Structure formats: C-alpha cells, structure tokens
Amino acid sequence: MCLDEMPKFLVALVKRCALSSLHEYDSVLGGTSQKCCTYVPRHSCGRECAWPLRLPIGVFVGGRQRGVSTLRCNLLGEVFKKKTDMDGNVHTFKARLVAKGFTQTHGIDYDETFSPVAMLKSIRILMAISAYFNYEIWQMDVKTAFLNGKLTEDVYMEQPEGFEDPENPNKVCKLLKSIYGLKQASRSWNLHFDERIKEFGFAKSEFEPCVYTKFSGSIVTFLVLYVDDILLIGNDSVKSWLSRCFQMKDLGEAAYILGIKIYRNRSKRLIGLSQSTYIDKILKRFRMDESKKGFIPMQHGIVLSKTQCPVSSQDQDKMKLVPYASAIGSIMYAMLCTRPDVAYSVSVTSRYQQNPGEPHWVAVKNILKYLRRTKDMFLVFGGSEDEISVNGYSDASFQTDRDDFRSQSGYVFTLNGGAISWKSSKQDTIADSTTEAEYIAASDAAKEAVWLRNFLSDLRVVASVSRPIDILCDNSGAVAQAKEPREHHKSRHVLRKYHLIREIIGRRDVRIYKIPTEENVADPLTKSLARVKHEAHANSIGMQYLDASS
C-alpha cells in the first residue's frame, strides 16, 4: 500500500505516529495489501457491529436527519497506539473506529453508563489463594470487547470518513451493536458478558461484581473480569465456551496483567507481583531514571504543610511548570497495585496538588528515588505451610497534619504472607487523644474486615473465615473502647459512626487484640520511619526481592 492510495487523514496519521514502515501500518489493518477503504469494514469492527445504511425519513441537512441525533466518529484518529508486553516490547499495533460519544444526549441515545471492574484487592486475594492451593492461573483477552454489547437505544452515526458509500452519501448508520466511544459501550459489554458467563454455570459474587465462581464437585473455578482482560483460576474448561461466545485471545499462563508482572515458583508455592516495567516508565517520564537511589519513601521526621505553598505569582508560575499532579497519579497506581510501602508518602504529598511548593516537589521526587532503588521488589504471597488466614493491623499517628491537626489512619490486611488490602488516609475529624485516633483507625479497619470476610466466604475455599478476623492494634485504650459496649465519659463525644466497630465485634465478624508497637506492621502507613524499621515492616507484609530469572 502506498501513501497515494490512502485518504488524507490516514496519511497524516502515519506521519504523526512516526511509523518506521508501511509494514507497520499494514499490521494495524491486518496485514492486507488491499486499500484500507475496502478492508476495514470487513475487519473486527465491521464483522462484530455491522450497521445497515438507513434510508432517510424526512429532510436531511448536511447528512443529518431532523429530529434524530446523529453521531460523528473518528476512524483510527487519536486512538492509534502500540501495545507492549511485560518487558516493554511492542507486540501489537492497535487502531479503533470510535464514535464521538461526547455528542450523545442523555435520555435519547443513552441512559445508564456505569460499568464495574474488578477491584485490585480482589485480584490480590485470588493470587494469595492460588499460591496456597497451587491453582493454575490462565489469562485471556476479549478482542474488540465493546463491539459485543447490545444496544437498547436507537443510535445513529454518520458514515466514517474515507469509507462513505458513494451511491448513498446522505444515508446514516444505525448501529446494531455497541461501538467504541459510546457512553454506554462499557456497560453494554459488561451486561452481555454477565449474561453469557452465567449460561455456563458461573455465579457472580455478591460482594465483587466482576468475580465469578463455579463449583462442580471438588473442581473450583474463579473468573476475574477487568473490562476485557480475564483471569481464569483453577479450571480452564470455560475457555472453549468463551471462544464460542466471543473472539478470544488465549494468552496461556498468566504472566502480565494491568501492568503487573506475575511471577510463580511452583515448587515453593510462591506468587510475586511486580511493577518494575511500569516504574521504569514513570521514572523516565519524570526524568528520574538516572537520579540517586533513595532508601525510604519519605525522610524520617519531615513535615509538610500549606505554609510551604508558593504565595507570590512568580513562584506559583514557576511551580505550574512542575508535573506534580501527574507524578502523584503515576505513583498512586503503583501504590494501589503492589506497593503498600509508599502509601503514607503518597497520602501526604497528594494533599498539595492544587498549589504545590518546592518542598512538596522534593518529597515527591524522594518517593521516585525510593522506587528506583526498590523497583525490582515483589509483593509476595506464599512460602508457608501454615493455615491460610487473614490478619489485620491497625494504627494511627496523632495530629500529624500541621494545617488542620487531624490524625493519620492506616491499616493493612495480609493473606498467605502478603498484603491484600491497605489504606493510609487522613481522618475525617479531629481526635483529641491518641486513644481516640487509634479507635477511629480501628473502626475503619473493622469495616474493611467485614468485606474481606464476606468476599472470602463467597469464594468457599478459605476455611478460616468461619472464625472472626483478628485486628491487631497497639493502643490498649482503643482496644478496651472497642470491646466495651457501654458509653464511656472519655468517648462520649466520638461520632456515632465510629462505634460501628462495637457491633462488628459483637456479631463476631472481628476480634481485636493489643500488639506491641514494634510488631505493628501498619506503622509505616501512618508515619515516616527510619530505614531499618521501614524495611522490616515492609518485609513482614510481603515486600521482598525474588530471583525472577529462576
């Protein structure tokens, strides 16, 4: 195919994307030597969501029918990208025909738009279970997933540029199925998948709408759906069914999902999760790939506040050139997936995104330096023959915020040796004592424990959830208040919602115990620690180095 044969907008696309050869362009369109205008309608989009050209009813103005909302679309356009593997190597060129959904009108050509995705903690829980029981884990990908969704509304779209029907230039496309760019595209796909997977005997978890389970005698199968990425755990008999329902790509044993590398050592029954490739990308993006390496995510004893924000317009303009919010967002994804060790530092630095000062930016760069040194660290599950059970740790730091004197809460839950759920956040109200701050933190942890217990009970493979989940706290006063059902004069002013922990303990969802401070692994989620303590606690929640080459 030569450039002269392409529509003008495609020529600009090839030049803008800096493709090294027309071979790369051909690979995007499926490796055909035909003109793209005769090929693309036969490709996945045309095959899965073919539209009939509707005869105009009424008067058309500029190709649009009066009284009918008609969408425009982009062909390839801004949605041309290269897909990489876990090592950052390009393996797929992707292109899309995308409707301009931002022109849709609510109540006319779309209604509900919400669509769930699997929670990251659900994936970690299933990884911990898979490591313990040595379950097989497979990965599948649904090709052009959104094109499978069924539309309940009448949606009309103009003919794509470069693919107009010369004999019927005034006709518009009535979509028979969903297409990328529609506001309801994700929801319609999720509903259609839910309908088809239930036909095979799977049941949706009541507590996690993107996790499905199937039990057949002693055979158990878990399915996790994250938009169009699928993890199969335990049994792969559903693969053939999925391939009959959708265009599927079988990726074999799971090795890389959502930017997370999955490492397995079957002999030791270990699973490690790492984001080293992702961290390399963000280090390069923010020009920290050749910086010094940090030993802790935030310097011990450092204090950040709004008094360090720039006041003069000159200083504010200078800081606007700093990619502060982008850096926070990039680090936050790593923290949410596999890096609980940076949760506290991200929580603190994210408070100053509106008007960051130089000290705040230095603190963010310090997190990046720490990630550079620890990028090869894994969040590890397994390696123990003990009974698989959930353990929770709760902690608080009293009035650590120098601007509003609020305390910092933190909790972490572990399963099979690794962290499955964690949180570090500033409390919603001012605590007037360390006991009150710890009590509020424990209440937050107890609510998370209830969800964990319910979800694990739904999975029916972790026998220990029949017993209450233990939460360990290093403040005896908070432990006493949580166990005491009567009102106490020292806690009479505490908001009612924090007393929910008493009911949770009363119905035996949770037990709370005192633990020595030096053994509380939630400590680094509430304050910056010295290197030795930080590394010890990180190791205790599964942050370890593994020889992934073996």
Coordinates of C-alpha atoms in Angstrom, one line a residue:
M1 CA 0.0 0.0 0.0
C2 CA 1.4 3.4 -0.9
L3 CA 0.6 6.7 0.7
D4 CA -1.1 7.9 -2.5
E5 CA -3.8 5.3 -2.0
M6 CA -4.6 6.4 1.5
P7 CA -7.2 9.0 2.5
K8 CA -5.5 12.3 3.5
F9 CA -6.4 11.8 7.2
L10 CA -4.7 8.4 7.2
V11 CA -1.6 9.9 5.6
A12 CA -1.4 12.4 8.4
L13 CA -1.9 9.6 10.9
V14 CA 1.0 7.6 9.6
K15 CA 3.3 10.6 9.7
R16 CA 2.1 11.7 13.2
C17 CA 2.6 8.2 14.7
A18 CA 6.1 8.1 13.1
L19 CA 5.7 4.5 11.9
S20 CA 9.0 3.1 10.7
S21 CA 7.5 1.5 7.6
L22 CA 4.3 0.8 5.8
H23 CA 4.6 -2.7 7.0
E24 CA 3.8 -1.4 10.5
Y25 CA 0.7 0.4 9.0
D26 CA -0.4 -2.8 7.3
S27 CA 0.0 -4.8 10.5
V28 CA -2.5 -2.4 12.2
L29 CA -5.1 -3.1 9.4
G30 CA -4.4 -6.8 9.5
G31 CA -1.6 -7.2 7.0
T32 CA -3.6 -6.7 3.9
S33 CA -2.3 -5.3 0.6
Q34 CA -5.8 -4.0 -0.3
K35 CA -6.7 -0.4 0.0
C36 CA -7.8 0.3 3.6
C37 CA -11.1 1.7 2.4
T38 CA -12.1 -1.7 1.1
Y39 CA -10.7 -3.7 4.0
V40 CA -11.5 -2.0 7.3
P41 CA -15.3 -2.6 7.1
R42 CA -14.6 -6.3 6.9
H43 CA -12.2 -6.2 9.9
S44 CA -13.3 -6.8 13.5
C45 CA -15.5 -3.7 13.7
G46 CA -17.4 -4.5 10.5
R47 CA -17.8 -8.1 11.5
E48 CA -19.0 -7.6 15.0
C49 CA -21.1 -4.5 14.8
A50 CA -22.1 -4.2 11.1
W51 CA -24.6 -1.4 10.5
P52 CA -27.3 -1.2 7.8
L53 CA -27.4 2.1 5.9
R54 CA -30.8 3.5 6.7
L55 CA -32.9 5.3 4.1
P56 CA -33.6 8.9 5.2
I57 CA -37.0 9.6 6.6
G58 CA -37.7 13.3 6.4
V59 CA -35.3 16.0 5.3
F60 CA -31.6 15.7 5.8
V61 CA -29.4 18.7 6.5
G62 CA -25.7 18.1 5.9
G63 CA -26.2 14.4 6.1
R64 CA -28.3 14.6 9.4
Q65 CA -31.9 13.9 9.8
R66 CA -34.0 16.5 11.6
G67 CA -35.3 15.2 14.9
V68 CA -32.7 12.4 15.1
S69 CA -29.5 12.7 17.0
T70 CA -26.6 11.5 14.7
L71 CA -23.1 10.9 16.0
R72 CA -19.9 11.6 14.2
C73 CA -16.9 9.3 14.5
N74 CA -13.2 9.1 14.2
L75 CA -11.5 6.4 12.2
L76 CA -8.2 5.4 13.8
G77 CA -7.6 9.1 14.7
E78 CA -6.3 9.6 18.2
V79 CA -6.8 6.0 19.2
F80 CA -3.8 4.5 17.5
K81 CA -1.4 3.0 19.9
K82 CA 1.3 0.4 20.4
K83 CA 0.6 -2.4 22.9
T84 CA 3.6 -3.6 24.9
D85 CA 4.4 -6.8 26.9
M86 CA 5.7 -7.0 30.5
D87 CA 9.2 -6.1 29.3
G88 CA 8.0 -3.0 27.4
N89 CA 8.4 -4.5 23.9
V90 CA 5.8 -3.7 21.3
H91 CA 3.8 -6.7 20.2
T92 CA 0.6 -5.3 18.8
F93 CA -0.4 -2.2 16.9
K94 CA -4.0 -1.2 17.8
A95 CA -6.5 1.0 16.0
R96 CA -10.1 1.8 16.6
L97 CA -13.2 3.2 14.9
V98 CA -14.5 5.5 17.6
A99 CA -17.9 7.3 17.9
K100 CA -17.8 10.8 19.3
G101 CA -19.8 9.8 22.4
F102 CA -19.4 13.3 23.9
T103 CA -22.2 14.5 21.5
Q104 CA -24.7 12.0 22.8
T105 CA -27.8 13.2 24.6
H106 CA -28.9 11.6 27.9
G107 CA -32.3 10.1 27.7
I108 CA -32.2 10.0 23.9
D109 CA -29.4 7.8 22.7
Y110 CA -28.0 6.7 26.1
D111 CA -29.2 6.2 29.7
E112 CA -27.2 4.3 32.3
T113 CA -23.4 4.3 31.8
F114 CA -21.9 2.7 35.0
S115 CA -19.8 -0.4 34.5
P116 CA -17.8 -2.2 37.3
V117 CA -14.3 -3.5 37.0
A118 CA -12.6 -6.0 39.3
M119 CA -11.1 -4.4 42.4
L120 CA -7.3 -4.8 42.7
K121 CA -7.6 -6.2 46.2
S122 CA -9.9 -9.0 44.8
I123 CA -7.1 -9.9 42.3
R124 CA -4.5 -10.0 45.1
I125 CA -6.8 -12.2 47.3
L126 CA -7.2 -14.7 44.4
M127 CA -3.4 -14.6 43.8
A128 CA -2.8 -15.4 47.5
I129 CA -5.3 -18.3 47.4
S130 CA -3.8 -19.6 44.1
A131 CA -0.3 -19.6 45.7
Y132 CA -1.5 -21.5 48.7
F133 CA -3.6 -24.2 46.8
N134 CA -1.2 -24.2 43.8
Y135 CA -4.1 -23.4 41.4
E136 CA -3.4 -22.9 37.8
I137 CA -3.9 -19.3 36.5
W138 CA -4.6 -18.5 32.9
Q139 CA -5.2 -15.3 31.1
M140 CA -7.5 -14.5 28.2
D141 CA -8.3 -11.3 26.3
V142 CA -11.5 -10.5 24.6
K143 CA -10.8 -9.0 21.1
T144 CA -12.7 -5.8 20.5
A145 CA -14.9 -6.5 23.6
F146 CA -17.1 -3.4 23.4
L147 CA -18.3 -4.4 19.9
N148 CA -20.2 -7.3 21.6
G149 CA -22.5 -5.1 23.6
K150 CA -26.2 -5.0 22.8
L151 CA -27.8 -1.5 22.4
T152 CA -31.2 -0.9 23.9
E153 CA -31.4 2.6 22.3
D154 CA -31.5 3.7 18.7
V155 CA -28.1 5.2 17.9
Y156 CA -27.3 6.7 14.5
M157 CA -23.8 7.6 13.3
E158 CA -22.5 9.3 10.2
Q159 CA -20.6 7.3 7.7
P160 CA -16.9 7.1 8.6
E161 CA -14.6 9.5 6.7
G162 CA -12.9 7.6 3.9
F163 CA -15.5 4.8 3.9
E164 CA -18.6 6.7 2.6
D165 CA -20.9 4.9 0.3
P166 CA -20.6 6.9 -2.9
E167 CA -24.0 5.7 -4.1
N168 CA -25.8 6.7 -0.8
P169 CA -23.8 9.7 0.6
N170 CA -26.8 11.0 2.6
K171 CA -27.5 7.8 4.5
V172 CA -26.5 7.3 8.1
C173 CA -25.5 4.2 10.0
K174 CA -27.9 2.7 12.5
L175 CA -25.8 0.8 15.0
L176 CA -26.9 -2.8 15.6
K177 CA -24.4 -3.3 18.4
S178 CA -22.2 -1.1 20.6
I179 CA -19.1 0.6 19.3
Y180 CA -16.1 2.2 20.9
G181 CA -16.7 5.7 22.1
L182 CA -20.4 5.4 23.0
K183 CA -21.1 6.4 26.6
Q184 CA -22.9 3.1 27.2
A185 CA -20.3 0.9 25.5
S186 CA -18.6 -0.4 28.6
R187 CA -21.9 -1.0 30.4
S188 CA -23.5 -2.9 27.5
W189 CA -20.4 -5.1 27.2
N190 CA -20.4 -5.9 30.9
L191 CA -24.1 -6.8 30.9
H192 CA -23.7 -9.0 27.8
F193 CA -20.7 -10.8 29.3
D194 CA -22.5 -11.3 32.6
E195 CA -25.4 -12.9 30.7
R196 CA -23.3 -15.3 28.7
I197 CA -21.0 -16.4 31.5
K198 CA -23.9 -17.3 33.7
E199 CA -25.2 -19.6 31.0
F200 CA -22.1 -21.7 31.6
G201 CA -23.0 -22.1 35.2
F202 CA -20.9 -19.3 36.8
A203 CA -22.3 -17.3 39.7
K204 CA -21.5 -13.6 40.3
S205 CA -20.0 -12.8 43.7
E206 CA -22.5 -10.8 45.8
F207 CA -19.6 -8.7 47.1
E208 CA -17.5 -8.3 44.0
P209 CA -19.5 -7.9 40.7
C210 CA -16.5 -8.8 38.5
V211 CA -15.6 -12.1 40.2
Y212 CA -17.4 -15.2 39.2
T213 CA -17.3 -18.7 40.8
K214 CA -18.2 -22.1 39.6
F215 CA -18.2 -25.2 41.8
S216 CA -18.5 -28.7 40.3
G217 CA -17.8 -31.4 42.9
S218 CA -14.2 -30.9 44.0
I219 CA -13.4 -28.7 41.0
V220 CA -13.5 -25.0 41.6
T221 CA -13.1 -22.2 39.0
F222 CA -12.7 -18.5 39.6
L223 CA -13.1 -15.9 36.8
V224 CA -12.0 -12.3 37.2
L225 CA -13.1 -9.7 34.6
Y226 CA -11.3 -6.4 34.3
V227 CA -13.0 -4.7 31.3
D228 CA -11.8 -7.1 28.5
D229 CA -9.0 -8.9 30.5
I230 CA -9.9 -12.2 32.0
L231 CA -8.1 -14.3 34.6
L232 CA -9.1 -17.9 35.0
I233 CA -8.1 -19.7 38.2
G234 CA -8.4 -23.4 39.0
N235 CA -10.0 -25.0 35.9
D236 CA -9.9 -24.0 32.2
S237 CA -13.0 -25.8 30.9
V238 CA -14.7 -22.5 30.3
K239 CA -12.2 -21.5 27.7
S240 CA -14.0 -23.3 24.8
W241 CA -17.3 -21.7 25.9
L242 CA -15.8 -18.2 25.9
S243 CA -14.3 -18.8 22.5
R244 CA -17.7 -19.7 21.1
C245 CA -19.3 -16.6 22.6
F246 CA -16.6 -14.1 21.7
Q247 CA -13.4 -13.6 19.7
M248 CA -10.9 -14.6 22.3
K249 CA -7.1 -14.4 22.6
D250 CA -5.7 -17.2 24.8
L251 CA -2.6 -15.9 26.5
G252 CA -1.8 -19.1 28.3
E253 CA -0.5 -19.0 31.8
A254 CA -0.9 -15.6 33.4
A255 CA 2.3 -13.6 33.3
Y256 CA 1.3 -9.9 32.9
I257 CA -2.0 -8.1 33.6
L258 CA -2.8 -4.5 34.2
G259 CA 0.8 -3.5 34.1
I260 CA 1.6 -6.1 36.8
K261 CA 4.1 -8.9 36.3
I262 CA 3.1 -12.2 37.8
Y263 CA 6.0 -14.5 38.9
R264 CA 5.5 -18.0 40.1
N265 CA 7.6 -20.6 41.9
R266 CA 5.5 -23.7 41.9
S267 CA 7.9 -25.8 44.0
K268 CA 7.8 -23.2 46.8
R269 CA 4.2 -22.3 46.1
L270 CA 5.0 -18.6 45.7
I271 CA 3.4 -15.9 43.6
G272 CA 5.1 -12.5 43.3
L273 CA 3.6 -9.3 41.8
S274 CA 5.9 -6.7 40.4
Q275 CA 5.6 -3.4 38.5
S276 CA 9.3 -2.9 37.6
T277 CA 8.5 -2.1 34.0
Y278 CA 5.8 0.4 34.9
I279 CA 8.1 2.1 37.4
D280 CA 10.9 2.3 34.8
K281 CA 8.4 4.2 32.6
I282 CA 7.4 6.7 35.2
L283 CA 11.0 7.3 36.2
K284 CA 11.9 8.0 32.6
R285 CA 8.8 10.2 32.2
F286 CA 9.7 12.4 35.1
R287 CA 13.4 12.3 34.3
M288 CA 14.3 10.4 37.5
D289 CA 15.8 7.4 35.7
E290 CA 19.3 8.5 36.5
S291 CA 18.7 10.1 39.9
K292 CA 20.2 9.0 43.2
K293 CA 18.5 6.0 44.8
G294 CA 16.5 6.5 48.0
F295 CA 16.4 4.2 51.0
I296 CA 13.0 5.3 52.3
P297 CA 9.9 6.8 50.6
M298 CA 9.8 9.9 52.9
Q299 CA 12.6 11.3 55.1
H300 CA 12.1 10.4 58.7
G301 CA 10.8 13.5 60.7
I302 CA 9.9 15.5 57.6
V303 CA 6.9 17.9 58.0
L304 CA 4.9 19.2 55.1
S305 CA 2.3 21.9 55.3
K306 CA 0.4 24.5 53.4
T307 CA 2.8 27.2 54.7
Q308 CA 5.3 25.8 52.2
C309 CA 3.0 26.5 49.3
P310 CA 4.1 29.4 47.0
V311 CA 2.5 32.8 47.7
S312 CA 3.9 35.1 45.0
S313 CA 2.6 34.8 41.5
Q314 CA 6.1 34.4 40.3
D315 CA 6.7 31.3 42.5
Q316 CA 3.3 29.9 41.5
D317 CA 4.0 30.3 37.8
K318 CA 7.3 28.5 38.4
M319 CA 5.6 25.6 40.1
K320 CA 3.0 25.3 37.4
L321 CA 5.8 24.0 35.2
V322 CA 6.3 21.1 37.6
P323 CA 4.3 17.9 36.7
Y324 CA 3.3 17.5 40.3
A325 CA -0.2 16.1 39.9
S326 CA 0.9 13.8 37.0
A327 CA 3.7 12.4 39.2
I328 CA 1.3 11.8 42.1
G329 CA -1.1 10.0 39.9
S330 CA 1.6 7.8 38.3
I331 CA 3.0 6.8 41.7
M332 CA -0.5 6.2 43.1
Y333 CA -1.2 3.5 40.5
A334 CA 1.8 1.6 41.7
M335 CA 0.8 2.1 45.3
L336 CA -2.7 0.8 44.7
C337 CA -1.5 -2.3 42.9
T338 CA 1.6 -3.7 44.6
R339 CA 3.4 -1.0 46.7
P340 CA 1.8 -0.5 50.2
D341 CA 5.2 0.7 51.3
V342 CA 4.7 4.1 49.7
A343 CA 1.0 4.5 50.8
Y344 CA 1.8 7.0 53.6
S345 CA 4.1 9.2 51.5
V346 CA 1.5 9.3 48.6
S347 CA -1.3 10.2 51.0
V348 CA 0.7 13.2 52.4
T349 CA 2.1 14.6 49.2
S350 CA -1.3 14.3 47.3
R351 CA -2.8 17.0 49.6
Y352 CA -0.9 19.8 47.9
Q353 CA -1.7 19.2 44.3
Q354 CA -3.6 22.5 43.9
N355 CA -0.7 24.7 44.9
P356 CA 2.5 22.6 45.5
G357 CA 5.6 24.2 46.8
E358 CA 9.3 23.3 46.3
P359 CA 9.4 21.2 49.5
H360 CA 6.4 19.2 48.3
W361 CA 8.0 18.5 45.0
V362 CA 11.2 17.4 46.7
A363 CA 9.2 15.0 48.7
V364 CA 7.6 13.5 45.6
K365 CA 11.0 13.1 43.9
N366 CA 12.1 11.3 47.1
I367 CA 9.4 8.8 46.5
L368 CA 10.6 8.3 42.9
K369 CA 14.2 7.8 44.1
Y370 CA 13.0 5.2 46.6
L371 CA 11.0 3.4 43.8
R372 CA 14.1 3.5 41.6
R373 CA 16.1 1.6 44.2
T374 CA 13.2 -0.9 45.0
K375 CA 11.7 -1.2 41.5
D376 CA 12.5 -5.0 41.4
M377 CA 10.7 -5.7 44.7
F378 CA 7.8 -8.1 44.6
L379 CA 4.6 -8.3 46.7
V380 CA 4.9 -12.0 47.6
F381 CA 2.3 -14.5 48.6
G382 CA 3.0 -18.0 49.9
G383 CA 6.0 -19.9 51.1
S384 CA 4.3 -21.0 54.3
E385 CA 2.7 -24.3 55.2
D386 CA 0.5 -22.7 57.9
E387 CA -3.2 -22.4 57.6
I388 CA -4.3 -19.7 55.2
S389 CA -6.0 -16.9 57.2
V390 CA -6.5 -13.1 57.2
N391 CA -4.6 -11.0 59.7
G392 CA -5.3 -7.3 60.1
Y393 CA -3.2 -4.5 61.6
S394 CA -4.4 -1.0 62.5
D395 CA -2.5 2.1 63.6
A396 CA -2.8 5.9 63.8
S397 CA -0.5 8.9 64.3
F398 CA -1.9 11.6 66.4
Q399 CA -2.5 15.1 64.8
T400 CA 0.2 14.7 62.2
D401 CA -1.3 17.2 59.8
R402 CA 0.1 20.6 60.8
D403 CA -2.6 22.5 58.9
D404 CA -5.8 21.1 60.5
F405 CA -4.4 18.9 63.3
R406 CA -6.1 15.8 62.1
S407 CA -4.5 12.4 62.6
Q408 CA -3.4 9.7 60.1
S409 CA -5.1 6.3 60.0
G410 CA -3.6 3.2 58.5
Y411 CA -4.5 -0.4 58.2
V412 CA -3.2 -3.5 56.3
F413 CA -4.6 -7.0 55.9
T414 CA -2.4 -9.9 54.9
L415 CA -3.3 -13.3 53.5
N416 CA -0.8 -16.1 52.9
G417 CA 2.1 -13.9 53.9
G418 CA 1.3 -10.9 51.6
A419 CA -0.7 -7.7 51.8
I420 CA -4.1 -7.9 50.2
S421 CA -5.7 -4.7 51.4
W422 CA -4.2 -1.5 52.8
K423 CA -5.1 2.1 53.3
S424 CA -3.4 5.3 54.6
S425 CA -5.5 8.4 54.9
K426 CA -6.1 11.5 57.0
Q427 CA -9.0 11.1 59.4
D428 CA -12.3 13.0 58.8
T429 CA -12.4 14.6 62.2
I430 CA -10.0 15.9 64.8
A431 CA -9.1 13.4 67.6
D432 CA -8.3 14.9 71.0
S433 CA -6.2 11.9 72.2
T434 CA -4.1 9.2 70.8
T435 CA -6.6 6.6 72.0
E436 CA -9.4 8.3 70.1
A437 CA -7.2 8.4 66.9
E438 CA -6.4 4.7 67.3
Y439 CA -10.1 3.9 67.9
I440 CA -11.2 5.7 64.7
A441 CA -8.5 3.9 62.8
A442 CA -9.6 0.5 64.2
S443 CA -13.2 1.3 63.2
D444 CA -12.1 1.9 59.6
A445 CA -10.2 -1.4 59.6
A446 CA -13.1 -3.3 61.0
K447 CA -15.4 -2.2 58.2
E448 CA -12.8 -3.4 55.7
A449 CA -12.5 -6.7 57.6
V450 CA -16.3 -7.3 57.2
W451 CA -16.0 -7.0 53.4
L452 CA -13.0 -9.3 53.3
R453 CA -14.8 -11.9 55.4
N454 CA -17.9 -11.8 53.3
F455 CA -16.0 -12.0 50.0
L456 CA -13.8 -14.8 51.2
S457 CA -16.8 -16.7 52.4
D458 CA -18.3 -16.3 49.0
L459 CA -15.2 -18.0 47.5
R460 CA -15.7 -21.0 49.8
V461 CA -12.1 -22.1 49.8
V462 CA -10.6 -20.3 52.9
A463 CA -12.0 -22.3 55.9
S464 CA -10.5 -19.9 58.5
V465 CA -13.1 -17.2 57.6
S466 CA -15.7 -19.1 59.6
R467 CA -13.9 -17.6 62.5
P468 CA -13.7 -13.8 63.3
I469 CA -10.8 -11.9 61.6
D470 CA -8.2 -10.7 64.0
I471 CA -7.3 -7.0 64.0
L472 CA -4.1 -6.1 66.0
C473 CA -3.8 -2.6 67.5
D474 CA -1.0 -1.2 69.6
N475 CA -3.2 1.0 71.8
S476 CA -4.7 -0.7 74.8
G477 CA -7.2 2.2 75.4
A478 CA -8.6 1.8 71.9
V479 CA -8.9 -1.9 72.3
A480 CA -10.8 -1.5 75.5
Q481 CA -13.2 1.0 74.0
A482 CA -13.8 -1.2 71.0
K483 CA -14.7 -4.2 73.3
E484 CA -16.8 -2.1 75.7
P485 CA -20.5 -1.9 74.7
R486 CA -21.4 0.9 77.2
E487 CA -20.8 4.6 76.8
H488 CA -17.7 5.9 78.4
H489 CA -17.1 9.5 79.5
K490 CA -13.9 9.7 77.6
S491 CA -15.6 8.6 74.3
R492 CA -19.0 10.3 74.7
H493 CA -18.1 12.9 72.0
V494 CA -16.9 10.4 69.4
L495 CA -19.1 10.4 66.3
R496 CA -21.6 7.5 66.3
K497 CA -20.3 6.0 63.0
Y498 CA -17.0 5.1 64.7
H499 CA -18.8 3.0 67.3
L500 CA -19.8 0.6 64.5
I501 CA -16.8 -1.4 65.5
R502 CA -18.5 -2.5 68.7
E503 CA -21.4 -4.0 66.7
I504 CA -18.9 -5.7 64.3
I505 CA -17.1 -7.2 67.3
G506 CA -20.4 -8.1 68.9
R507 CA -21.6 -10.2 66.0
R508 CA -18.2 -11.9 65.8
D509 CA -17.0 -10.7 62.5
V510 CA -13.9 -9.3 64.1
R511 CA -11.7 -9.8 67.2
I512 CA -9.4 -7.0 68.3
Y513 CA -6.2 -7.6 70.3
K514 CA -3.3 -5.5 71.7
I515 CA 0.0 -5.9 70.0
P516 CA 3.4 -4.3 70.8
T517 CA 4.1 -1.2 68.8
E518 CA 7.3 -2.6 67.3
E519 CA 5.3 -5.5 65.9
N520 CA 2.6 -3.4 64.3
V521 CA 3.2 -3.7 60.6
A522 CA 0.7 -0.9 59.9
D523 CA 3.1 1.6 61.4
P524 CA 4.7 2.7 58.1
L525 CA 1.2 3.6 56.8
T526 CA 0.8 6.4 59.4
K527 CA 4.3 7.9 59.6
S528 CA 7.7 8.0 58.1
L529 CA 10.1 5.6 59.7
A530 CA 13.9 5.1 59.9
R531 CA 15.3 2.7 57.2
V532 CA 15.7 -0.3 59.4
K533 CA 12.1 -0.2 60.8
H534 CA 10.6 0.6 57.4
E535 CA 12.3 -2.3 55.7
A536 CA 11.4 -4.7 58.5
H537 CA 7.7 -3.8 58.3
A538 CA 7.7 -3.9 54.5
N539 CA 9.2 -7.4 54.6
S540 CA 6.5 -8.5 57.1
I541 CA 3.7 -7.7 54.6
G542 CA 5.3 -9.5 51.7
M543 CA 7.6 -6.9 50.1
Q544 CA 10.6 -8.9 49.1
Y545 CA 13.2 -9.4 46.4
L546 CA 12.9 -12.6 44.3
D547 CA 15.1 -14.2 41.7
A548 CA 12.6 -14.0 38.9
S549 CA 15.1 -15.5 36.4
S550 CA 15.0 -18.9 38.1

